[in-house]
Structures are given as C-alpha cells and as structure tokens.
Amino acid sequence: MAVPSPAVEELAHMITRSAGRGPALVSLDGPAGAGKTTLAAQLAHRLGGPRPAAVVHGDDFFRPLPWRERVAMTPRQGYSRLFTWQRLRDQVLVPLRAGRAAHYERYDPATNSLRHDEPGHITPTGTVIVEGVLTARPELAALYHLVVFVDTPGDVCLRRLYARGRDARRLAWITTWQAVERHYFTTTELRARAHLTIAHE
C-alpha cells in the first residue's frame, strides 16, 4: 500500500533541511510489514535530481546463522545477534559521515551467507535512506541526521507478512522475529527517540 504523498513530502522537506554538505543519512525503522521499503523507494524517487538518493536495506546486515539456532533465540538474544549493526556502522554510516564512499557486504538469504562478489556501493552525495528493523539501534542513532519510525497497525503488518508465505518454517520465523521487534522497540524506546513518527496503514 502506498504511503500518502503528504507524508512523503513532509519527510522530503525534513531531509532537505537536515542535509549538510555531505549526504543526509536517514533511518526508516519500524515493524516488519510496516511499509518501510515502499516508503524508502518513494522517498528516493521524490529526492531524485542532481543529488540522487540511495537506499540501503537493513536485511543486508543479517548475520548468517543456522536455521535452528535462529528460530530458537529469545527476544534478547535475537536483538543482540541477528543483526550485525557493527557492519552497518563500519561499512556504511561511518564512511559516509566522513565523506567517503561506502562499500559493504550483503547478506543473501538464499545461501545464508554474505555475498562477497556483489558488494553494495554508495557514494557520499545526496541522501542515503537506510530502511529496516533495528537500523536505528541506540549504537547507530547518532550517526543519522533523521530517524523515522513507521508506525503501522499490527494486524496490517501481520497480514503482509503472511502474504509472503505461511509454511511452517515461515510462521516460526515470524513468531521469533516479532518477539525480537517488541523487545527492541520497548527496551530502546524507539518511538520516543525517533525524530518523526509516520502513522501508516
């Protein structure tokens, strides 16, 4: 479902105001199925021009782990281990903040490994939108110019997640991941820390 254009315009205005001489770094965080990827694409299109926007997907920073270990994690363990925030920081955010190009390894869910042959590449110009759950962790938040929480009703998120598959393996992962999300949102007070919350259905 498309994000209402006023929300996109508001975000674009805030990003333009936040930008300095280097790239404007923006995190779009919120629950899985909230519409973050769609919003990131719309923003990138809206902000196109002489300083084009680039999108970095948080899913690229998952940690390769055995399936049984992944779904058996407690919410706290999942928060600590499923997402390699250090790689996002060191390979993307810190270089861009310093005006250098970012080169980063991307996680491939099909092989449960990092793709060394097709790294991501971002130049230090324009706007860089980092979308995904956990991308605005407290360890990373200060590196962004703008942190946005995409707030979508839980039943809408769940319906979208089910639309991507409802086999036993998929359902087990949804249960694990949503528990990790709740732990993250609650313990780090993401809603309170975000510069802007967008209510989206």
CSV table of N, CA, C and O in Angstrom, one decimal, residues 37-151:
chain,number,residue,atom,x,y,z
A,37,THR,N,10.1,-0.4,3.1
A,37,THR,CA,10.8,-0.5,1.8
A,37,THR,C,10.0,0.4,0.8
A,37,THR,O,10.7,1.0,-0.1
A,38,THR,N,8.7,0.3,0.8
A,38,THR,CA,7.9,1.1,-0.1
A,38,THR,C,8.2,2.6,0.1
A,38,THR,O,8.4,3.4,-0.8
A,39,LEU,N,8.2,3.0,1.4
A,39,LEU,CA,8.4,4.4,1.7
A,39,LEU,C,9.8,4.9,1.2
A,39,LEU,O,10.0,6.0,0.7
A,40,ALA,N,10.8,4.0,1.4
A,40,ALA,CA,12.2,4.3,1.0
A,40,ALA,C,12.2,4.5,-0.5
A,40,ALA,O,12.9,5.5,-1.0
A,41,ALA,N,11.6,3.7,-1.2
A,41,ALA,CA,11.6,3.8,-2.7
A,41,ALA,C,10.9,5.1,-3.1
A,41,ALA,O,11.3,5.8,-4.1
A,42,GLN,N,9.8,5.5,-2.5
A,42,GLN,CA,9.1,6.7,-2.8
A,42,GLN,C,9.9,7.9,-2.5
A,42,GLN,O,9.9,8.9,-3.3
A,43,LEU,N,10.6,7.9,-1.4
A,43,LEU,CA,11.4,9.0,-1.0
A,43,LEU,C,12.6,9.1,-2.0
A,43,LEU,O,13.0,10.3,-2.4
A,44,ALA,N,13.2,8.0,-2.3
A,44,ALA,CA,14.3,8.1,-3.3
A,44,ALA,C,13.9,8.7,-4.6
A,44,ALA,O,14.6,9.5,-5.2
A,45,HIS,N,12.7,8.3,-5.0
A,45,HIS,CA,12.2,8.9,-6.3
A,45,HIS,C,11.9,10.4,-6.1
A,45,HIS,O,12.2,11.2,-7.0
A,46,ARG,N,11.3,10.8,-5.0
A,46,ARG,CA,11.0,12.2,-4.7
A,46,ARG,C,12.2,13.0,-4.6
A,46,ARG,O,12.2,14.2,-5.0
A,47,LEU,N,13.3,12.5,-4.1
A,47,LEU,CA,14.5,13.2,-3.8
A,47,LEU,C,15.5,13.1,-5.0
A,47,LEU,O,16.6,13.6,-4.9
A,48,GLY,N,15.1,12.5,-6.1
A,48,GLY,CA,16.0,12.4,-7.2
A,48,GLY,C,16.3,13.8,-7.8
A,48,GLY,O,15.7,14.8,-7.5
A,49,GLY,N,17.4,13.8,-8.6
A,49,GLY,CA,17.9,15.1,-9.1
A,49,GLY,C,19.4,15.1,-9.1
A,49,GLY,O,20.0,14.1,-9.2
A,50,PRO,N,19.9,16.3,-9.0
A,50,PRO,CA,21.4,16.4,-9.0
A,50,PRO,C,22.1,15.7,-7.9
A,50,PRO,O,23.3,15.4,-8.0
A,51,ARG,N,21.4,15.5,-6.8
A,51,ARG,CA,22.0,14.8,-5.6
A,51,ARG,C,21.0,13.6,-5.4
A,51,ARG,O,20.2,13.7,-4.5
A,52,PRO,N,21.1,12.6,-6.2
A,52,PRO,CA,20.2,11.5,-6.1
A,52,PRO,C,20.2,10.7,-4.7
A,52,PRO,O,21.3,10.7,-4.1
A,53,ALA,N,19.1,10.1,-4.4
A,53,ALA,CA,19.0,9.4,-3.1
A,53,ALA,C,19.4,7.9,-3.4
A,53,ALA,O,19.1,7.4,-4.4
A,54,ALA,N,20.0,7.3,-2.4
A,54,ALA,CA,20.3,5.9,-2.5
A,54,ALA,C,19.6,5.2,-1.3
A,54,ALA,O,19.3,5.8,-0.2
A,55,VAL,N,19.3,3.9,-1.5
A,55,VAL,CA,18.6,3.1,-0.4
A,55,VAL,C,19.5,2.0,0.0
A,55,VAL,O,20.0,1.2,-0.8
A,56,VAL,N,19.7,1.8,1.3
A,56,VAL,CA,20.4,0.7,1.9
A,56,VAL,C,19.4,-0.1,2.7
A,56,VAL,O,18.6,0.4,3.5
A,57,HIS,N,19.3,-1.4,2.4
A,57,HIS,CA,18.3,-2.3,3.1
A,57,HIS,C,18.9,-3.0,4.3
A,57,HIS,O,20.0,-3.6,4.3
A,58,GLY,N,18.2,-2.8,5.4
A,58,GLY,CA,18.7,-3.4,6.7
A,58,GLY,C,18.9,-4.9,6.6
A,58,GLY,O,19.7,-5.5,7.3
A,59,ASP,N,18.1,-5.6,5.7
A,59,ASP,CA,18.2,-7.1,5.6
A,59,ASP,C,19.5,-7.5,5.1
A,59,ASP,O,19.9,-8.6,5.3
A,60,ASP,N,20.3,-6.6,4.5
A,60,ASP,CA,21.6,-6.9,4.0
A,60,ASP,C,22.6,-7.1,5.2
A,60,ASP,O,23.7,-7.6,5.0
A,61,PHE,N,22.2,-6.7,6.4
A,61,PHE,CA,23.1,-6.8,7.5
A,61,PHE,C,22.7,-7.9,8.5
A,61,PHE,O,23.1,-7.9,9.7
A,62,PHE,N,21.9,-8.8,8.1
A,62,PHE,CA,21.6,-10.0,8.9
A,62,PHE,C,22.9,-10.8,9.1
A,62,PHE,O,23.7,-10.9,8.2
A,63,ARG,N,22.9,-11.6,10.2
A,63,ARG,CA,24.1,-12.4,10.4
A,63,ARG,C,23.8,-13.8,9.9
A,63,ARG,O,22.8,-14.4,10.3
A,64,PRO,N,24.7,-14.4,9.1
A,64,PRO,CA,24.5,-15.8,8.7
A,64,PRO,C,24.5,-16.7,10.0
A,64,PRO,O,25.5,-16.8,10.7
A,65,LEU,N,23.4,-17.5,10.2
A,65,LEU,CA,23.3,-18.4,11.3
A,65,LEU,C,22.5,-19.6,10.9
A,65,LEU,O,21.6,-19.5,10.0
A,66,PRO,N,22.8,-20.7,11.6
A,66,PRO,CA,21.9,-21.9,11.3
A,66,PRO,C,20.5,-21.7,11.6
A,66,PRO,O,20.1,-20.9,12.6
A,67,TRP,N,19.6,-22.3,10.8
A,67,TRP,CA,18.1,-22.0,11.0
A,67,TRP,C,17.7,-22.3,12.4
A,67,TRP,O,16.9,-21.5,13.0
A,68,ARG,N,18.0,-23.5,12.9
A,68,ARG,CA,17.5,-23.9,14.2
A,68,ARG,C,18.0,-22.9,15.3
A,68,ARG,O,17.2,-22.6,16.2
A,69,GLU,N,19.2,-22.5,15.2
A,69,GLU,CA,19.7,-21.5,16.2
A,69,GLU,C,19.0,-20.2,16.1
A,69,GLU,O,18.6,-19.5,17.1
A,70,ARG,N,18.7,-19.8,14.8
A,70,ARG,CA,18.0,-18.5,14.6
A,70,ARG,C,16.6,-18.5,15.2
A,70,ARG,O,16.2,-17.5,15.9
A,71,VAL,N,15.8,-19.5,15.0
A,71,VAL,CA,14.4,-19.5,15.5
A,71,VAL,C,14.3,-19.9,17.0
A,71,VAL,O,13.2,-19.7,17.6
A,72,ALA,N,15.4,-20.4,17.6
A,72,ALA,CA,15.3,-20.8,19.0
A,72,ALA,C,15.8,-19.6,19.9
A,72,ALA,O,15.7,-19.8,21.1
A,73,MET,N,16.1,-18.5,19.3
A,73,MET,CA,16.6,-17.4,20.2
A,73,MET,C,15.5,-16.8,21.0
A,73,MET,O,14.4,-16.7,20.5
A,74,THR,N,15.9,-16.3,22.2
A,74,THR,CA,15.0,-15.5,22.9
A,74,THR,C,15.0,-14.1,22.3
A,74,THR,O,15.8,-13.7,21.5
A,75,PRO,N,14.0,-13.3,22.6
A,75,PRO,CA,14.0,-11.9,22.1
A,75,PRO,C,15.3,-11.1,22.4
A,75,PRO,O,15.8,-10.4,21.5
A,76,ARG,N,15.8,-11.3,23.6
A,76,ARG,CA,17.0,-10.6,23.9
A,76,ARG,C,18.2,-11.1,23.1
A,76,ARG,O,19.0,-10.3,22.6
A,77,GLN,N,18.3,-12.4,22.9
A,77,GLN,CA,19.4,-13.0,22.1
A,77,GLN,C,19.2,-12.5,20.6
A,77,GLN,O,20.2,-12.2,20.0
A,78,GLY,N,18.0,-12.5,20.1
A,78,GLY,CA,17.8,-12.1,18.7
A,78,GLY,C,18.2,-10.7,18.5
A,78,GLY,O,18.8,-10.3,17.5
A,79,TYR,N,17.8,-9.8,19.5
A,79,TYR,CA,18.2,-8.4,19.4
A,79,TYR,C,19.7,-8.2,19.3
A,79,TYR,O,20.3,-7.4,18.6
A,80,SER,N,20.4,-9.1,20.1
A,80,SER,CA,21.9,-9.0,20.1
A,80,SER,C,22.6,-9.6,18.9
A,80,SER,O,23.7,-9.1,18.5
A,81,ARG,N,22.0,-10.7,18.4
A,81,ARG,CA,22.8,-11.5,17.4
A,81,ARG,C,22.3,-11.6,16.0
A,81,ARG,O,23.1,-11.9,15.1
A,82,LEU,N,21.0,-11.3,15.8
A,82,LEU,CA,20.5,-11.5,14.4
A,82,LEU,C,21.0,-10.4,13.4
A,82,LEU,O,21.1,-10.7,12.2
A,83,PHE,N,21.3,-9.2,13.9
A,83,PHE,CA,21.6,-8.1,13.0
A,83,PHE,C,23.0,-7.6,13.4
A,83,PHE,O,23.3,-7.3,14.5
A,84,THR,N,23.8,-7.5,12.4
A,84,THR,CA,25.2,-7.1,12.6
A,84,THR,C,25.3,-5.6,12.4
A,84,THR,O,25.7,-5.0,11.4
A,85,TRP,N,24.9,-4.9,13.5
A,85,TRP,CA,24.9,-3.4,13.4
A,85,TRP,C,26.3,-2.8,13.3
A,85,TRP,O,26.5,-1.7,12.7
A,86,GLN,N,27.3,-3.6,13.8
A,86,GLN,CA,28.6,-3.1,13.7
A,86,GLN,C,29.1,-3.0,12.2
A,86,GLN,O,29.8,-2.1,11.8
A,87,ARG,N,28.6,-3.9,11.4
A,87,ARG,CA,28.9,-3.9,9.9
A,87,ARG,C,28.2,-2.7,9.3
A,87,ARG,O,28.8,-2.0,8.4
A,88,LEU,N,27.0,-2.4,9.6
A,88,LEU,CA,26.3,-1.3,9.1
A,88,LEU,C,27.0,0.0,9.5
A,88,LEU,O,27.2,0.9,8.7
A,89,ARG,N,27.5,0.1,10.7
A,89,ARG,CA,28.2,1.3,11.2
A,89,ARG,C,29.5,1.4,10.5
A,89,ARG,O,29.8,2.5,9.9
A,90,ASP,N,30.3,0.4,10.5
A,90,ASP,CA,31.7,0.5,10.0
A,90,ASP,C,31.8,0.6,8.5
A,90,ASP,O,32.7,1.2,7.9
A,91,GLN,N,30.9,-0.1,7.8
A,91,GLN,CA,31.0,-0.2,6.3
A,91,GLN,C,30.1,0.9,5.6
A,91,GLN,O,30.4,1.1,4.4
A,92,VAL,N,29.1,1.4,6.3
A,92,VAL,CA,28.2,2.3,5.6
A,92,VAL,C,28.2,3.7,6.3
A,92,VAL,O,28.6,4.7,5.7
A,93,LEU,N,27.7,3.7,7.6
A,93,LEU,CA,27.4,5.0,8.2
A,93,LEU,C,28.7,5.8,8.5
A,93,LEU,O,28.7,7.0,8.2
A,94,VAL,N,29.7,5.2,9.1
A,94,VAL,CA,30.9,6.0,9.4
A,94,VAL,C,31.6,6.5,8.2
A,94,VAL,O,32.0,7.7,8.1
A,95,PRO,N,31.8,5.7,7.1
A,95,PRO,CA,32.5,6.2,5.9
A,95,PRO,C,31.7,7.4,5.3
A,95,PRO,O,32.2,8.4,4.9
A,96,LEU,N,30.3,7.2,5.2
A,96,LEU,CA,29.5,8.3,4.6
A,96,LEU,C,29.6,9.6,5.4
A,96,LEU,O,29.6,10.7,4.9
A,97,ARG,N,29.5,9.4,6.7
A,97,ARG,CA,29.6,10.6,7.6
A,97,ARG,C,31.0,11.3,7.4
A,97,ARG,O,31.0,12.6,7.6
A,98,ALA,N,32.0,10.6,7.1
A,98,ALA,CA,33.3,11.2,6.9
A,98,ALA,C,33.5,11.6,5.4
A,98,ALA,O,34.6,12.1,5.1
A,99,GLY,N,32.5,11.5,4.6
A,99,GLY,CA,32.6,12.0,3.2
A,99,GLY,C,33.3,11.0,2.3
A,99,GLY,O,33.7,11.3,1.2
A,100,ARG,N,33.3,9.7,2.7
A,100,ARG,CA,33.9,8.7,1.9
A,100,ARG,C,32.9,7.7,1.3
A,100,ARG,O,31.8,7.6,1.9
A,101,ALA,N,33.2,7.1,0.3
A,101,ALA,CA,32.2,6.1,-0.3
A,101,ALA,C,32.1,4.9,0.6
A,101,ALA,O,33.0,4.6,1.4
A,102,ALA,N,30.9,4.3,0.6
A,102,ALA,CA,30.7,3.1,1.4
A,102,ALA,C,30.7,1.9,0.6
A,102,ALA,O,30.1,1.8,-0.5
A,103,HIS,N,31.4,0.8,1.0
A,103,HIS,CA,31.4,-0.5,0.4
A,103,HIS,C,31.0,-1.5,1.4
A,103,HIS,O,31.7,-1.6,2.5
A,104,TYR,N,30.0,-2.3,1.2
A,104,TYR,CA,29.5,-3.2,2.2
A,104,TYR,C,29.1,-4.5,1.7
A,104,TYR,O,28.6,-4.6,0.5
A,105,GLU,N,29.3,-5.5,2.5
A,105,GLU,CA,28.9,-6.9,2.1
A,105,GLU,C,27.4,-7.0,2.4
A,105,GLU,O,26.8,-6.4,3.3
A,106,ARG,N,26.7,-7.8,1.6
A,106,ARG,CA,25.3,-8.0,1.7
A,106,ARG,C,24.9,-9.5,2.0
A,106,ARG,O,25.5,-10.4,1.4
A,107,TYR,N,24.0,-9.6,2.9
A,107,TYR,CA,23.5,-10.9,3.3
A,107,TYR,C,22.6,-11.5,2.2
A,107,TYR,O,21.7,-10.8,1.7
A,108,ASP,N,22.8,-12.8,1.8
A,108,ASP,CA,22.0,-13.4,0.8
A,108,ASP,C,21.2,-14.5,1.5
A,108,ASP,O,21.7,-15.5,2.0
A,109,PRO,N,19.8,-14.3,1.7
A,109,PRO,CA,19.0,-15.3,2.4
A,109,PRO,C,19.0,-16.7,1.7
A,109,PRO,O,18.8,-17.7,2.3
A,110,ALA,N,19.2,-16.7,0.4
A,110,ALA,CA,19.1,-17.9,-0.4
A,110,ALA,C,20.2,-18.9,0.0
A,110,ALA,O,20.1,-20.1,0.0
A,111,THR,N,21.4,-18.3,0.3
A,111,THR,CA,22.5,-19.1,0.7
A,111,THR,C,22.9,-19.0,2.2
A,111,THR,O,23.8,-19.7,2.6
A,112,ASN,N,22.2,-18.1,2.9
A,112,ASN,CA,22.5,-17.9,4.3
A,112,ASN,C,24.0,-17.5,4.5
A,112,ASN,O,24.7,-18.0,5.3
A,113,SER,N,24.5,-16.6,3.6
A,113,SER,CA,25.9,-16.2,3.6
A,113,SER,C,26.0,-14.8,3.1
A,113,SER,O,25.0,-14.2,2.6
A,114,LEU,N,27.2,-14.2,3.3
A,114,LEU,CA,27.5,-12.9,2.8
A,114,LEU,C,27.9,-12.9,1.4
A,114,LEU,O,28.8,-13.8,1.0
A,115,ARG,N,27.4,-12.0,0.5
A,115,ARG,CA,27.8,-12.0,-0.9
A,115,ARG,C,29.1,-11.1,-1.0
A,115,ARG,O,29.0,-9.9,-1.1
A,116,HIS,N,30.2,-11.8,-1.1
A,116,HIS,CA,31.5,-11.0,-1.3
A,116,HIS,C,31.6,-10.6,-2.8
A,116,HIS,O,32.4,-9.7,-3.0
A,117,ASP,N,30.9,-11.3,-3.7
A,117,ASP,CA,31.1,-11.0,-5.1
A,117,ASP,C,30.3,-9.8,-5.6
A,117,ASP,O,30.6,-9.3,-6.7
A,118,GLU,N,29.3,-9.4,-4.8
A,118,GLU,CA,28.4,-8.3,-5.3
A,118,GLU,C,28.2,-7.3,-4.1
A,118,GLU,O,27.1,-7.3,-3.5
A,119,PRO,N,29.2,-6.6,-3.7
A,119,PRO,CA,29.1,-5.7,-2.6
A,119,PRO,C,28.2,-4.5,-2.9
A,119,PRO,O,28.1,-4.1,-4.1
A,120,GLY,N,27.6,-3.9,-1.9
A,120,GLY,CA,26.9,-2.7,-2.1
A,120,GLY,C,27.9,-1.5,-2.2
A,120,GLY,O,29.0,-1.6,-1.6
A,121,HIS,N,27.5,-0.5,-2.9
A,121,HIS,CA,28.4,0.7,-3.1
A,121,HIS,C,27.5,1.9,-3.0
A,121,HIS,O,26.5,2.1,-3.8
A,122,ILE,N,27.9,2.9,-2.2
A,122,ILE,CA,27.2,4.1,-2.0
A,122,ILE,C,28.2,5.3,-2.1
A,122,ILE,O,29.1,5.3,-1.3
A,123,THR,N,27.9,6.3,-2.9
A,123,THR,CA,28.8,7.4,-3.0
A,123,THR,C,28.3,8.5,-1.9
A,123,THR,O,27.1,8.5,-1.6
A,124,PRO,N,29.2,9.3,-1.4
A,124,PRO,CA,28.9,10.2,-0.3
A,124,PRO,C,28.3,11.5,-0.8
A,124,PRO,O,28.7,12.6,-0.6
A,125,THR,N,27.2,11.4,-1.6
A,125,THR,CA,26.4,12.6,-2.1
A,125,THR,C,25.0,12.3,-1.9
A,125,THR,O,24.5,11.2,-1.8
A,126,GLY,N,24.2,13.3,-2.0
A,126,GLY,CA,22.7,13.2,-1.9
A,126,GLY,C,22.2,12.7,-0.6
A,126,GLY,O,22.8,13.0,0.5
A,127,THR,N,21.1,11.9,-0.6
A,127,THR,CA,20.5,11.3,0.6
A,127,THR,C,20.7,9.8,0.6
A,127,THR,O,20.5,9.2,-0.5
A,128,VAL,N,21.0,9.3,1.7
A,128,VAL,CA,21.1,7.8,1.9
A,128,VAL,C,20.0,7.4,2.9
A,128,VAL,O,20.0,7.8,4.0
A,129,ILE,N,19.1,6.6,2.4
A,129,ILE,CA,18.0,6.1,3.2
A,129,ILE,C,18.3,4.7,3.7
A,129,ILE,O,18.4,3.8,2.8
A,130,VAL,N,18.4,4.4,5.0
A,130,VAL,CA,18.7,3.1,5.5
A,130,VAL,C,17.3,2.6,6.1
A,130,VAL,O,16.9,3.1,7.1
A,131,GLU,N,16.8,1.6,5.4
A,131,GLU,CA,15.4,1.1,5.8
A,131,GLU,C,15.5,-0.3,6.4
A,131,GLU,O,16.2,-1.1,5.9
A,132,GLY,N,14.8,-0.5,7.5
A,132,GLY,CA,14.8,-1.8,8.1
A,132,GLY,C,14.7,-1.8,9.6
A,132,GLY,O,15.0,-0.8,10.3
A,133,VAL,N,14.2,-2.9,10.2
A,133,VAL,CA,14.1,-3.0,11.6
A,133,VAL,C,15.5,-3.1,12.2
A,133,VAL,O,16.4,-3.7,11.6
A,134,LEU,N,15.7,-2.4,13.3
A,134,LEU,CA,17.0,-2.4,14.0
A,134,LEU,C,18.0,-1.4,13.5
A,134,LEU,O,19.1,-1.3,14.0
A,135,THR,N,17.7,-0.7,12.4
A,135,THR,CA,18.7,0.2,11.8
A,135,THR,C,18.9,1.4,12.6
A,135,THR,O,19.9,2.1,12.4
A,136,ALA,N,18.0,1.7,13.5
A,136,ALA,CA,18.1,2.9,14.4
A,136,ALA,C,18.4,2.5,15.8
A,136,ALA,O,18.1,3.2,16.8
A,137,ARG,N,19.1,1.4,16.0
A,137,ARG,CA,19.6,1.0,17.3
A,137,ARG,C,20.3,2.1,18.0
A,137,ARG,O,20.9,3.0,17.4
A,138,PRO,N,20.3,2.2,19.3
A,138,PRO,CA,21.0,3.3,20.1
A,138,PRO,C,22.4,3.5,19.6
A,138,PRO,O,23.0,4.6,19.6
A,139,GLU,N,23.1,2.3,19.3
A,139,GLU,CA,24.5,2.4,18.9
A,139,GLU,C,24.7,3.2,17.6
A,139,GLU,O,25.8,3.6,17.3
A,140,LEU,N,23.6,3.3,16.8
A,140,LEU,CA,23.7,3.8,15.5
A,140,LEU,C,23.0,5.2,15.3
A,140,LEU,O,23.3,6.0,14.4
A,141,ALA,N,22.1,5.4,16.2
A,141,ALA,CA,21.1,6.6,16.1
A,141,ALA,C,21.9,7.9,15.9
A,141,ALA,O,21.4,8.7,15.1
A,142,ALA,N,22.9,8.1,16.6
A,142,ALA,CA,23.6,9.4,16.5
A,142,ALA,C,24.3,9.7,15.1
A,142,ALA,O,24.6,10.8,14.8
A,143,LEU,N,24.4,8.6,14.3
A,143,LEU,CA,25.1,8.7,13.0
A,143,LEU,C,24.1,9.2,11.9
A,143,LEU,O,24.5,9.6,10.8
A,144,TYR,N,22.8,9.2,12.3
A,144,TYR,CA,21.8,9.6,11.3
A,144,TYR,C,21.5,11.1,11.5
A,144,TYR,O,21.5,11.6,12.6
A,145,HIS,N,21.1,11.8,10.4
A,145,HIS,CA,20.5,13.1,10.5
A,145,HIS,C,19.1,13.1,10.9
A,145,HIS,O,18.5,14.0,11.5
A,146,LEU,N,18.4,12.0,10.6
A,146,LEU,CA,17.0,11.9,10.8
A,146,LEU,C,16.6,10.4,11.1
A,146,LEU,O,17.0,9.5,10.3
A,147,VAL,N,15.9,10.1,12.2
A,147,VAL,CA,15.4,8.8,12.4
A,147,VAL,C,13.8,8.9,12.4
A,147,VAL,O,13.2,9.7,13.1
A,148,VAL,N,13.3,8.0,11.6
A,148,VAL,CA,11.8,8.0,11.3
A,148,VAL,C,11.3,6.6,11.8
A,148,VAL,O,11.8,5.6,11.4
A,149,PHE,N,10.2,6.7,12.6
A,149,PHE,CA,9.5,5.4,13.0
A,149,PHE,C,8.3,5.3,12.1
A,149,PHE,O,7.4,6.2,12.2
A,150,VAL,N,8.2,4.2,11.4
A,150,VAL,CA,7.0,4.0,10.6
A,150,VAL,C,6.0,3.1,11.4
A,150,VAL,O,6.3,1.9,11.7
A,151,ASP,N,5.0,3.7,11.8
A,151,ASP,CA,4.0,3.1,12.8
A,151,ASP,C,2.8,2.6,12.0
A,151,ASP,O,1.9,3.4,11.6
